[in-house]
Structure formats: structure tokens, C-alpha cells
Coordinates of N, CA and C in Angstrom, one line a residue:
X1 N 0.8 -1.2 0.0 CA 0.1 -0.1 0.0 C 0.9 1.2 0.0
X2 N 1.9 1.2 0.8 CA 2.9 2.4 0.8 C 3.5 2.6 -0.5
X3 N 3.8 1.6 -1.2 CA 4.5 1.6 -2.3 C 3.5 2.3 -3.4
X4 N 2.2 2.0 -3.4 CA 1.4 2.7 -4.5 C 1.0 4.1 -4.0
X5 N 1.2 4.6 -2.8 CA 1.1 6.0 -2.2 C 2.3 6.7 -2.8
X6 N 3.5 6.1 -2.6 CA 4.8 6.8 -3.0 C 4.8 7.0 -4.5
X7 N 4.2 6.2 -5.2 CA 4.3 6.1 -6.7 C 3.2 7.2 -7.2
X8 N 1.9 7.1 -6.7 CA 0.7 7.8 -6.9 C 0.8 9.2 -6.6
X9 N 1.2 9.7 -5.5 CA 1.2 11.1 -5.0 C 2.1 11.9 -6.0
X10 N 3.3 11.7 -6.3 CA 4.0 12.5 -7.2 C 3.5 12.6 -8.7
X11 N 2.9 11.3 -9.1 CA 2.2 11.5 -10.4 C 0.9 12.4 -10.5
X12 N 0.1 12.5 -9.4 CA -0.9 13.2 -9.3 C -0.5 14.8 -9.1
X13 N 0.5 15.0 -8.4 CA 1.1 16.3 -8.3 C 1.5 16.8 -9.7
X14 N 2.2 16.0 -10.3 CA 2.9 16.2 -11.7 C 1.6 16.7 -12.7
X15 N 0.7 15.9 -12.7 CA -0.3 16.1 -13.6 C -1.2 17.3 -13.2
X16 N -1.3 17.6 -12.0 CA -2.0 18.7 -11.6 C -1.2 20.1 -11.9
X17 N 0.2 20.0 -11.8 CA 0.9 21.1 -12.2 C 1.0 21.4 -13.7
X18 N 0.8 20.3 -14.5 CA 0.8 20.4 -16.0 C -0.7 21.1 -16.3
X19 N -1.8 20.6 -15.6 CA -3.0 21.2 -15.8 C -3.0 22.6 -15.5
X20 N -2.6 23.0 -14.3 CA -2.5 24.4 -13.9 C -1.6 25.3 -14.9
X21 N -0.6 24.7 -15.4 CA 0.2 25.5 -16.2 C -0.6 25.8 -17.5
X22 N -1.3 24.9 -18.2 CA -2.2 25.2 -19.2 C -3.3 26.3 -18.8
X23 N -3.9 26.2 -17.8 CA -4.7 27.1 -17.4 C -4.1 28.5 -17.3
X24 N -3.1 28.5 -16.7 CA -2.3 29.8 -16.5 C -2.0 30.4 -17.8
X25 N -1.4 29.6 -18.9 CA -1.1 30.2 -20.2 C -2.3 30.8 -20.9
X26 N -3.6 30.2 -20.7 CA -4.8 30.8 -21.3 C -5.1 32.0 -20.6
X27 N -4.9 32.0 -19.2 CA -5.2 33.2 -18.6 C -4.3 34.6 -18.8
X28 N -3.2 34.1 -19.1 CA -2.1 35.2 -19.4 C -2.7 35.9 -20.7
X29 N -3.2 35.3 -21.5 CA -3.6 35.9 -23.0 C -4.8 36.8 -22.5
X30 N -5.7 36.4 -21.7 CA -7.1 37.1 -21.4 C -6.8 38.1 -20.3
X31 N -5.8 38.1 -19.5 CA -5.7 38.9 -18.4 C -5.2 40.4 -18.9
X32 N -5.5 41.3 -18.0 CA -5.2 42.8 -18.3 C -3.6 42.8 -17.7
X33 N -2.9 43.5 -18.3 CA -1.5 43.8 -18.0 C -1.5 45.0 -17.1
X34 N -0.6 45.1 -16.2 CA -0.3 46.1 -15.3 C -0.1 47.4 -16.0
X35 N 1.0 47.3 -16.9 CA 1.1 48.6 -17.6 C -0.1 49.1 -18.5
X36 N -1.0 48.3 -18.8 CA -2.1 48.8 -19.6 C -3.2 49.5 -18.6
X37 N -3.2 49.0 -17.3 CA -4.0 49.7 -16.4 C -3.3 51.2 -15.9
X38 N -2.2 51.1 -15.8 CA -1.5 52.4 -15.5 C -1.6 53.4 -16.5
X39 N -1.4 52.8 -17.8 CA -1.7 54.0 -18.9 C -3.0 54.3 -19.0
X40 N -4.0 53.4 -18.8 CA -5.5 53.7 -18.8 C -5.7 54.8 -17.8
X41 N -5.1 54.8 -16.4 CA -5.6 55.5 -15.5 C -5.1 57.0 -15.7
X42 N -3.9 57.0 -16.5 CA -3.1 58.3 -16.7 C -3.8 59.1 -17.9
X43 N -4.3 58.4 -18.9 CA -4.9 58.8 -20.0 C -6.4 58.7 -20.3
X44 N -7.1 58.3 -19.4 CA -8.5 58.0 -19.6 C -9.3 59.3 -20.0
X45 N -10.3 59.1 -20.9 CA -11.3 60.2 -21.0 C -12.5 59.8 -20.3
X46 N -13.5 60.9 -20.0 CA -14.7 60.6 -19.2 C -15.4 59.5 -19.6
X47 N -15.7 59.3 -21.0 CA -16.6 58.2 -21.4 C -15.9 56.8 -21.0
X48 N -14.5 56.7 -21.0 CA -13.9 55.5 -20.6 C -14.0 55.3 -19.2
X49 N -13.8 56.2 -18.4 CA -14.1 56.1 -16.9 C -15.5 55.6 -16.6
X50 N -16.5 56.1 -17.4 CA -17.8 55.7 -17.1 C -18.0 54.2 -17.4
X51 N -17.3 53.9 -18.7 CA -17.4 52.4 -19.0 C -16.7 51.5 -17.9
X52 N -15.6 52.1 -17.2 CA -15.0 51.4 -16.2 C -15.9 51.2 -15.0
X53 N -16.6 52.1 -14.6 CA -17.5 52.2 -13.6 C -18.7 51.2 -13.9
X54 N -19.4 51.4 -15.1 CA -20.5 50.7 -15.5 C -20.3 49.3 -15.9
X55 N -19.1 49.1 -16.6 CA -19.1 47.6 -17.3 C -17.8 47.0 -16.9
X56 N -16.9 47.5 -16.1 CA -15.9 46.9 -15.7 C -14.5 47.2 -16.4
X57 N -13.3 46.8 -16.1 CA -12.1 47.0 -16.7 C -12.0 46.6 -18.3
X58 N -12.6 45.6 -18.6 CA -12.5 45.0 -19.8 C -13.0 45.9 -21.0
X59 N -14.2 46.3 -20.7 CA -14.8 47.3 -21.7 C -14.2 48.6 -21.6
X60 N -13.8 49.1 -20.5 CA -12.9 50.4 -20.5 C -11.7 50.3 -21.3
X61 N -11.0 49.3 -21.1 CA -9.9 49.2 -21.8 C -10.0 49.0 -23.4
X62 N -11.1 48.2 -23.6 CA -11.4 48.2 -25.0 C -11.7 49.5 -25.8
X63 N -12.5 50.5 -25.0 CA -12.7 51.8 -25.6 C -11.4 52.6 -25.6
X64 N -10.5 52.4 -24.6 CA -9.2 53.0 -24.6 C -8.4 52.5 -25.8
X65 N -8.2 51.3 -26.0 CA -7.3 50.9 -27.1 C -7.9 51.3 -28.5
X66 N -9.4 51.3 -28.6 CA -9.8 51.7 -29.8 C -9.5 53.2 -30.2
X67 N -9.5 54.1 -29.1 CA -9.5 55.4 -29.3 C -7.8 55.6 -29.6
X68 N -7.0 54.9 -28.9 CA -5.5 55.0 -29.4 C -5.3 54.4 -30.8
X69 N -5.8 53.4 -31.1 CA -5.6 53.0 -32.3 C -6.2 53.9 -33.4
X70 N -7.3 54.5 -33.2 CA -7.9 55.4 -34.0 C -7.0 56.6 -34.2
X71 N -6.3 57.1 -33.4 CA -5.3 58.1 -33.2 C -4.0 57.9 -34.2
X72 N -3.6 56.5 -33.9 CA -2.5 56.0 -34.6 C -2.8 56.0 -36.0
X73 N -3.9 55.5 -36.5 CA -4.4 55.4 -37.8 C -4.5 56.7 -38.5
X74 N -5.0 57.7 -37.9 CA -5.1 59.1 -38.3 C -3.6 59.7 -38.6
X75 N -2.7 59.3 -37.6 CA -1.4 59.8 -38.0 C -0.8 59.0 -39.1
X76 N -0.9 57.8 -39.3 CA -0.5 57.1 -40.5 C -0.9 57.7 -41.7
X77 N -2.3 58.0 -41.7 CA -2.9 58.4 -42.9 C -2.3 59.8 -43.4
X78 N -2.0 60.7 -42.4 CA -1.5 61.8 -42.8 C 0.0 61.8 -43.1
X79 N 0.8 60.8 -42.6 CA 2.1 60.5 -43.2 C 2.1 60.0 -44.5
X80 N 1.2 59.3 -44.9 CA 1.1 58.6 -46.3 C 0.7 59.8 -47.3
X81 N -0.3 60.6 -46.8 CA -0.6 61.6 -47.6 C 0.5 62.7 -48.0
X82 N 1.5 62.8 -47.2 CA 2.5 63.7 -47.2 C 3.6 63.1 -48.3
X83 N 3.7 61.8 -48.3 CA 4.6 61.0 -49.1 C 4.1 61.0 -50.5

């Protein structure tokens, strides 16, 4: 009985660790990064703060990213128009 316990416990721990690594890797892609939150808090506009209050950080960051991408797209358009 002790032999089975000695063999089984490390295997269970190993499989649990592998399972948790897969879960963590999926969460890493979904989770909000610390630098994104800091940048949001420094540069947020009123509608983005309202979205943070009403819908949570996910929706607020989505609006923030769209605004930033819109500004970058406009800059790229003006650069291409000059060339």
C-alpha cells in the first residue's frame, strides 16, 4: 500500500502542475497587463471612466485601445498623404 502511495502522489502532483500551467497560459492572454491599467488611469477620458464604472475594466480598456488605435491610424494616414 505504501508503494502505491509513493508512486501515485508524485504523479498526481505532476499532472496537476501540468494542468495548472495550461490554465495559467490561457489566462495570461486574457488577463489585463499592469502597464495597460497604469496607462489607462493616466490617459482615460470621461466616457472610458464611465465604462470602467459601469461595465468593468475589460470594456473600459477596449474603448481606450480603440481610441488609441484610431489616433495612430489618423497619424499614419497623414504621413502617407505627405509622401
